[in-house]
mmCIF file of C-alpha atoms in Angstrom:
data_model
loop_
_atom_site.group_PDB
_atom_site.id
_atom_site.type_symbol
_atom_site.label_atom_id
_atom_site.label_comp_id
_atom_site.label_asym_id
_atom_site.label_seq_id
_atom_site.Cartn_x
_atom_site.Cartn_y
_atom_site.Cartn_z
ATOM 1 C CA UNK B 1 220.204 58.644 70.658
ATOM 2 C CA UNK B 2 218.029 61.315 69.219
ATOM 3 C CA UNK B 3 213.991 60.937 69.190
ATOM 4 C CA UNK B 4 212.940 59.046 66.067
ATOM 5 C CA UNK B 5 209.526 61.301 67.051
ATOM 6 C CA UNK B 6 211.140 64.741 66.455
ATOM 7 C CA UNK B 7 208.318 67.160 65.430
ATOM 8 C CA UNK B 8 209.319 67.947 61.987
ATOM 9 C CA UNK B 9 210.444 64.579 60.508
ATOM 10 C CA UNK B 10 207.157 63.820 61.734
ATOM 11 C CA UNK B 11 205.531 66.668 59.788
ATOM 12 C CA UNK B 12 206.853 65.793 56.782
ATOM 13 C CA UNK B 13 205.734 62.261 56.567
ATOM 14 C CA UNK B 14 202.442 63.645 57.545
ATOM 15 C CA UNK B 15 202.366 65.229 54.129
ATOM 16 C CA UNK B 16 202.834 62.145 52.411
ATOM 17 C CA UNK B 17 200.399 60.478 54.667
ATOM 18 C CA UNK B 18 198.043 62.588 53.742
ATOM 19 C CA UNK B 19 198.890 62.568 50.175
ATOM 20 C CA UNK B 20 198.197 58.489 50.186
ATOM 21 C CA UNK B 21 195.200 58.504 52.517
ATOM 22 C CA UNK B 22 193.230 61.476 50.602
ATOM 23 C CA UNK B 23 194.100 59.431 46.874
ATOM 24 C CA UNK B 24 192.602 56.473 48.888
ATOM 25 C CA UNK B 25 189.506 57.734 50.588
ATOM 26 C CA UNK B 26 188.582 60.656 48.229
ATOM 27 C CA UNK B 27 187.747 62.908 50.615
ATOM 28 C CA UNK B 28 189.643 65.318 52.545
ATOM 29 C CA UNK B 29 188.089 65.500 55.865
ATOM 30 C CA UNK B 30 187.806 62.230 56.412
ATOM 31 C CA UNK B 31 191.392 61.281 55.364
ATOM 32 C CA UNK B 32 192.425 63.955 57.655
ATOM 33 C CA UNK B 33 190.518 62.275 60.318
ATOM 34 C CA UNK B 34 193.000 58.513 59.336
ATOM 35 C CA UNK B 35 196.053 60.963 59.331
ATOM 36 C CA UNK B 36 195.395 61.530 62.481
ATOM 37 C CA UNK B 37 194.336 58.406 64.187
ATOM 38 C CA UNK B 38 197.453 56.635 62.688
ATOM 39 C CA UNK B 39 199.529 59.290 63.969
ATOM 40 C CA UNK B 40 198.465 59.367 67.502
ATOM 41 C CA UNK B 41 198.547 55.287 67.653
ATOM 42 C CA UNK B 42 202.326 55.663 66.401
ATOM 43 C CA UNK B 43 202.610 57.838 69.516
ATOM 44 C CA UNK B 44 201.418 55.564 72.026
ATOM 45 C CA UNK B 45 203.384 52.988 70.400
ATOM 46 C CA UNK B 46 206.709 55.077 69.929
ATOM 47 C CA UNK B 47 208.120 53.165 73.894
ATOM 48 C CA UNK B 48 207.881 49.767 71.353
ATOM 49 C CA UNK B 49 209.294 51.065 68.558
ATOM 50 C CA UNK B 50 213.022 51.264 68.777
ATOM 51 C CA UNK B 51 215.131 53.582 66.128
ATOM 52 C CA UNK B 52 214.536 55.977 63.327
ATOM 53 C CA UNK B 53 215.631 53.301 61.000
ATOM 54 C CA UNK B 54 212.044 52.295 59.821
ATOM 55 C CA UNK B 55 210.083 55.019 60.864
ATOM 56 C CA UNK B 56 208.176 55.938 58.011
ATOM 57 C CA UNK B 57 206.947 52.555 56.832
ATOM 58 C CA UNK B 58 206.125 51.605 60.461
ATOM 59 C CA UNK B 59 203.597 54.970 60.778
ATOM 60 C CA UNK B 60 202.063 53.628 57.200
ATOM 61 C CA UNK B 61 201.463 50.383 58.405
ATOM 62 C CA UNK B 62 199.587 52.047 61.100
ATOM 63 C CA UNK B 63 197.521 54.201 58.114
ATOM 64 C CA UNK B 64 197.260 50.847 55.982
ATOM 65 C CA UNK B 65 195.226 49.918 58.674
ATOM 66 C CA UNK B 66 193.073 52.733 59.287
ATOM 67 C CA UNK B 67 192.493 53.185 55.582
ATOM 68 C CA UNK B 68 191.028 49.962 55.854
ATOM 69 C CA UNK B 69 188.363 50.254 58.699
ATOM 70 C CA UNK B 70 187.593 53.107 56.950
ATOM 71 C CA UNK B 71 186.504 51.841 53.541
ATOM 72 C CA UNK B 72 185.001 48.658 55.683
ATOM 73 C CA UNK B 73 182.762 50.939 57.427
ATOM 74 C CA UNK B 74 181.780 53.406 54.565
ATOM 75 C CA UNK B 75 181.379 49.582 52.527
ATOM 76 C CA UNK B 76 177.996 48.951 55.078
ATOM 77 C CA UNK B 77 176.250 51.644 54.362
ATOM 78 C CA UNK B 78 177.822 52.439 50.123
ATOM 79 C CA UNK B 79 176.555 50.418 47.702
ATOM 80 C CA UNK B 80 180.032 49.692 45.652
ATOM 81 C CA UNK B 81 178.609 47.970 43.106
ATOM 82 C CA UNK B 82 176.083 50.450 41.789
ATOM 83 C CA UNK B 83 177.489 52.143 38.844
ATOM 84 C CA UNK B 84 177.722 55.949 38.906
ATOM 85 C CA UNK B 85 176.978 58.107 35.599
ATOM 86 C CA UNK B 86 181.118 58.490 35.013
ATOM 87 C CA UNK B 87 181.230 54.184 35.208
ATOM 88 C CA UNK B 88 179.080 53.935 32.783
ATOM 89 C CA UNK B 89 180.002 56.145 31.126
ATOM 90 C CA UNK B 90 183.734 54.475 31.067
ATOM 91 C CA UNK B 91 182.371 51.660 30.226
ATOM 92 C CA UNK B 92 180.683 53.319 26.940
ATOM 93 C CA UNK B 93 184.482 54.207 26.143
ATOM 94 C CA UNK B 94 185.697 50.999 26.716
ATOM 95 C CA UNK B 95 183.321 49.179 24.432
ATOM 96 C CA UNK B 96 184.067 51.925 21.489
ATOM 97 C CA UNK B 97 187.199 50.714 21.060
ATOM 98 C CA UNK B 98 185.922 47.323 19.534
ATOM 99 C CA UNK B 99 184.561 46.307 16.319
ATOM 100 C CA UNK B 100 181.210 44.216 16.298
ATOM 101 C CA UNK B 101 182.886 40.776 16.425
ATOM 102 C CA UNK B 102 184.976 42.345 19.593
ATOM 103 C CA UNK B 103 188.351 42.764 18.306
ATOM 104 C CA UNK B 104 190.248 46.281 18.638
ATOM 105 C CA UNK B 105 188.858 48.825 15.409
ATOM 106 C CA UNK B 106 192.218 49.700 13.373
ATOM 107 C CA UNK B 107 192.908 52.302 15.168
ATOM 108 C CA UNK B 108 192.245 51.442 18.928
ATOM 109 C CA UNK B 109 194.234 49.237 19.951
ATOM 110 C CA UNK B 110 196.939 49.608 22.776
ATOM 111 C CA UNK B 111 200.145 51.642 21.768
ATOM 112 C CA UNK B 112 203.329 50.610 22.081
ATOM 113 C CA UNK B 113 204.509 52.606 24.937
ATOM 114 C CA UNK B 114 208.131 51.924 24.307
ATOM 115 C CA UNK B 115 210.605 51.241 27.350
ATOM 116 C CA UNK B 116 207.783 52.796 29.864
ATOM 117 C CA UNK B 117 210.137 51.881 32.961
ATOM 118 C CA UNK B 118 212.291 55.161 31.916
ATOM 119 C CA UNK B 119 209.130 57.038 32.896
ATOM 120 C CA UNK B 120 209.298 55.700 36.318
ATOM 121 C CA UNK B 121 212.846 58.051 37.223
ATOM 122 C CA UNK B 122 210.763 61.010 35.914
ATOM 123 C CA UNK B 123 209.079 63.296 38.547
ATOM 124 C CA UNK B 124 206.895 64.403 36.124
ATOM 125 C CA UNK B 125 205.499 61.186 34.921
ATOM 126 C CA UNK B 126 204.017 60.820 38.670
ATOM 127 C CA UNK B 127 202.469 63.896 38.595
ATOM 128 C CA UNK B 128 200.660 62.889 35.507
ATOM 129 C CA UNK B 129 200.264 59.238 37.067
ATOM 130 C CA UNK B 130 198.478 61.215 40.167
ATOM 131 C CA UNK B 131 195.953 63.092 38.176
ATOM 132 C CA UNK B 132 194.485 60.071 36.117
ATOM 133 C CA UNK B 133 194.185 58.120 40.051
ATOM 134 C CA UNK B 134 192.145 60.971 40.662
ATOM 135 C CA UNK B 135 190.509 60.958 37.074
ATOM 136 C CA UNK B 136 189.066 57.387 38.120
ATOM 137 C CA UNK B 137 185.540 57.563 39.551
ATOM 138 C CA UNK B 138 185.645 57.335 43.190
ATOM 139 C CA UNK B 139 184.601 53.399 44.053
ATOM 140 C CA UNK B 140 186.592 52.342 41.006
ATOM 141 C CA UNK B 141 189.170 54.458 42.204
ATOM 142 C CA UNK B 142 188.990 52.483 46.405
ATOM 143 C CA UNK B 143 188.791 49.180 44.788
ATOM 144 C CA UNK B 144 191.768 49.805 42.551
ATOM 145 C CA UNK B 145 194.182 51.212 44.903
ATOM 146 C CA UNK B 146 193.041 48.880 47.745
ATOM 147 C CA UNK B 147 194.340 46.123 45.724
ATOM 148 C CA UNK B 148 197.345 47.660 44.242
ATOM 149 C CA UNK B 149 198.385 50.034 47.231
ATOM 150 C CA UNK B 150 197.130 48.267 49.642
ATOM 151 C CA UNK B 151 198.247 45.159 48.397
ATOM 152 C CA UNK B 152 195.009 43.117 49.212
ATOM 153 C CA UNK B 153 194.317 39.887 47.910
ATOM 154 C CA UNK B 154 191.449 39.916 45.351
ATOM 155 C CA UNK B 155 189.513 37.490 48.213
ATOM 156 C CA UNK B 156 189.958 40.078 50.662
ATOM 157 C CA UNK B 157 188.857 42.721 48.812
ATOM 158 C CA UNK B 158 185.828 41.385 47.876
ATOM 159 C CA UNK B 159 185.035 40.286 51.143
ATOM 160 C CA UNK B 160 185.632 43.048 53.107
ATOM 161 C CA UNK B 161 183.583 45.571 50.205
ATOM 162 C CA UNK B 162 180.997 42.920 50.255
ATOM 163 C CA UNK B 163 181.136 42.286 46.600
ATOM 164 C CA UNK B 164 181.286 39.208 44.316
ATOM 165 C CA UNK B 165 184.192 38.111 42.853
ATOM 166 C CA UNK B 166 183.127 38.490 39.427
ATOM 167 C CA UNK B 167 182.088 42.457 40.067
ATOM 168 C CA UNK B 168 185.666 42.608 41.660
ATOM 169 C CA UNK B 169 187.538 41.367 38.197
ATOM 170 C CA UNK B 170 185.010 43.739 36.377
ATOM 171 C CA UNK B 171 185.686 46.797 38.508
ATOM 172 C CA UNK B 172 189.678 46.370 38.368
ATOM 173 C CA UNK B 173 189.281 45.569 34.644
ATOM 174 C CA UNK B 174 187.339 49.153 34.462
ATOM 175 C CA UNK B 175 190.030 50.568 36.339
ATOM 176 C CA UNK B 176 193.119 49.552 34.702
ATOM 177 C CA UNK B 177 191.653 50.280 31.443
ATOM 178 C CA UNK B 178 190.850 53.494 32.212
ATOM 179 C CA UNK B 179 194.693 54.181 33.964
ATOM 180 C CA UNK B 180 195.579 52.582 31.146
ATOM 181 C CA UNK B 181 193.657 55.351 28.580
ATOM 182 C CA UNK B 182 194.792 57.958 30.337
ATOM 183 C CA UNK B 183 198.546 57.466 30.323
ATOM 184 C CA UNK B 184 198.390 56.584 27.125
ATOM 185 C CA UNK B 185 196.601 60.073 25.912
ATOM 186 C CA UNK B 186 198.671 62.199 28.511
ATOM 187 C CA UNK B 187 202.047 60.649 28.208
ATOM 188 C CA UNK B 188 202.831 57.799 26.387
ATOM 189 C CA UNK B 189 201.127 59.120 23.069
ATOM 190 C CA UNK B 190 199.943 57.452 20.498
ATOM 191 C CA UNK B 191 200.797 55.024 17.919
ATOM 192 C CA UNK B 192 197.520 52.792 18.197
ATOM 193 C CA UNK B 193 198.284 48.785 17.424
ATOM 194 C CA UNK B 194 194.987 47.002 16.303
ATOM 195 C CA UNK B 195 195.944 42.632 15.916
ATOM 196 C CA UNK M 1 189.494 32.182 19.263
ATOM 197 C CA UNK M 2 189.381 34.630 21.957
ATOM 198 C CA UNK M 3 188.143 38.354 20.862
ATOM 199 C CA UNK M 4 190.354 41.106 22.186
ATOM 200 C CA UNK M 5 187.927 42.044 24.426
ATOM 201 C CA UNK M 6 187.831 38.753 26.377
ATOM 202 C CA UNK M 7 191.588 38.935 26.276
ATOM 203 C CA UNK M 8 191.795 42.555 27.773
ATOM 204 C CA UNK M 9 189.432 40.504 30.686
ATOM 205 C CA UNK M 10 191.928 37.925 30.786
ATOM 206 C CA UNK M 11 195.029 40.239 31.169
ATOM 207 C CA UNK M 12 193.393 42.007 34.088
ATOM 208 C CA UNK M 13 192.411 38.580 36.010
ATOM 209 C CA UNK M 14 195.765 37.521 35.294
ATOM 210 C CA UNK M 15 196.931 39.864 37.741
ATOM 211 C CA UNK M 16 194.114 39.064 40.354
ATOM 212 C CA UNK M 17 194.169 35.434 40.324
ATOM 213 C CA UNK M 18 195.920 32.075 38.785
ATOM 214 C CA UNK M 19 194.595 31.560 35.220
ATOM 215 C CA UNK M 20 194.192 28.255 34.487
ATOM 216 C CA UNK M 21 195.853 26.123 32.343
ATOM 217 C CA UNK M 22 193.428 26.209 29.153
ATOM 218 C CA UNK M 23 193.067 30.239 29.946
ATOM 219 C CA UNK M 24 196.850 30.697 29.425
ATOM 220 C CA UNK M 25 197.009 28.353 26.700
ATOM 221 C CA UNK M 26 193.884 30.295 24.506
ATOM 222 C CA UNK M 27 195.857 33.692 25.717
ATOM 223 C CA UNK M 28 199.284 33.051 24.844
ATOM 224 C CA UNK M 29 197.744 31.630 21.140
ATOM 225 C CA UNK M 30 196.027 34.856 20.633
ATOM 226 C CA UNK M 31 199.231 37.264 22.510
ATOM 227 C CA UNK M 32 201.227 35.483 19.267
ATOM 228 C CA UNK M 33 199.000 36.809 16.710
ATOM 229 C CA UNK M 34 197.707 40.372 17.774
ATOM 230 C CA UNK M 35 199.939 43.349 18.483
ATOM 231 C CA UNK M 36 197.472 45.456 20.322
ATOM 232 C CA UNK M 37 196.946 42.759 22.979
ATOM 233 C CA UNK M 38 200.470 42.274 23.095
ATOM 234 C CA UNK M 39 201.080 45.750 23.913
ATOM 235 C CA UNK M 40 197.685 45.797 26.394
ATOM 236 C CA UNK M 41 199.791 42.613 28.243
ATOM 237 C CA UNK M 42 203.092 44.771 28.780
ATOM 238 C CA UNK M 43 201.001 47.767 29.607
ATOM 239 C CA UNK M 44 198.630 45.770 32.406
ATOM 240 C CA UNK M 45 202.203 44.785 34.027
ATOM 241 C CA UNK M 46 203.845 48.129 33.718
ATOM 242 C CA UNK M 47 200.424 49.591 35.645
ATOM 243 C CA UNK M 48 201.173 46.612 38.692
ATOM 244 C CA UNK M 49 204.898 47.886 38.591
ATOM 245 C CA UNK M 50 204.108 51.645 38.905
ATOM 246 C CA UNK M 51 201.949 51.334 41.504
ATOM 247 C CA UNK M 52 204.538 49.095 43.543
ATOM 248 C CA UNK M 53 206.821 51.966 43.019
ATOM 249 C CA UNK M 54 204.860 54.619 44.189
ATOM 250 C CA UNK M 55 203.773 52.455 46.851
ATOM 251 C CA UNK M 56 207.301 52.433 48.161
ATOM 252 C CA UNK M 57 208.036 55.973 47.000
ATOM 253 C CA UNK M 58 205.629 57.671 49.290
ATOM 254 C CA UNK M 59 205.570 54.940 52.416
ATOM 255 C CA UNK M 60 208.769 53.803 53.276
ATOM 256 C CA UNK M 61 211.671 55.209 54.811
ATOM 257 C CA UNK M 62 214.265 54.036 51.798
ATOM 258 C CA UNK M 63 212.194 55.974 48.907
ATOM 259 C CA UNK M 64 212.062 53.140 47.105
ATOM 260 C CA UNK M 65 215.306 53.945 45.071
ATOM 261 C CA UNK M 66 215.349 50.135 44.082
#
């Protein structure tokens, strides 16, 4: 049987790893630093882990968790509720969008992005789905993908950011409006529907 | 009737928790009239699908060619 551990399969899902962890924790140095924690713990555990087969999503269950005690400790002493300049500023957007009795101006309103699954099979569309998860301000951008990528429970990410619920819905709100913008400006194009 | 703007809310929380019965009621009632909320509904969902799929592009061992 060859090693499941061989150096340079290894390397390669280290890239990704990195990829997901740096998105995540929006800064380099310290998703280096949950790279490589996950990677060593995979090591100890490799005598457990028997075949190649799942590899991969075994070593990212291992960085799912390390993402996680990382935004749990950063959440003690990082006020994720206080909105920065660029969430405000978001929300300033948002609101623009309405008329004064809070319906979408004619011109506002969500396109019709026609059959968006077909962007899905393009490599291109995830480069451009990439760059507005990085566009996102940085705490918008945690809660966000700890609920989508990391596949939290609302509850649990509340709890463990030390947040109310009701700043939770407001923050992914924010967040999926703004994903929402930016796809729609950088790929989908336009075609604005107001009711 | 529900503004867009409490509907965009609505959308969102739908994905977060169970809306109740008299939320999905005043939603669907205002999804039937208003194309821009219609297309901010299928556009909230495609957002939860495309992150699934990257999800499983980037962590697991089968790509996620599903």
């Amino acid at each position: 049987m060859t090693d499941a551990f061989d150096a340079e399969y290894l390397l390669a899902i280290r890239q990704d790893m990195l990829r997901f962890a740096r998105l995540q924790l929006r800064d380099d140095a310290v998703a280096e630093d949950a790279v490589q924690e996950a990677l060593a713990a995979a090591l100890d555990g490799r005598k457990e882990f028997a075949g190649r087969a799942a590899l991969k999503t075994w070593v990212f269950a291992i960085l799912r968790n390390k993402i996680v005690d990382t935004i749990r400790e950063r959440s003690r002493s990082v006020n994720v509720s206080a909105l920065s300049a660029e969430e405000e500023e978001m929300d300033q957007t948002f609101d623009r969008l309405f008329k004064p009795n809070a319906h979408w101006q004619p011109d506002q309103g969500p396109a019709a992005w026609g059959d968006p699954e077909a962007a899905l099979g393009q490599e291109q569309f995830w480069a451009v789905f990439e760059a507005c998860l990085k566009h996102l301000p940085a705490n918008t951008a945690r809660v966000f993908m700890m609920r989508e990528f990391l596949e939290f429970d609302t509850d649990e990410v509340c709890a463990e950011l030390q947040i109310s619920t009701s700043n939770c819905h407001v923050i992914l709100h924010r967040a999926r409006h703004g994903l929402r913008r930016c796809l729609e400006q950088t790929w989908f194009g336009n075609g604005a529907a107001s009711c | 009737m529900l503004s867009c703007k409490e509907v965009t809310h609505l959308l969102s929380e739908g994905l977060d928790r169970k809306l109740t019965v008299v939320e999905r009621v005043r939603l669907e009632m205002h999804l039937l009239i208003c194309g821009g909320c219609s297309n901010c509904r299928k556009q909230m969902d495609f957002l939860r699908s495309a992150c699934r799929r990257y999800v499983a592009k980037h962590t697991r061992d089968d790509d996620g060619a599903r």
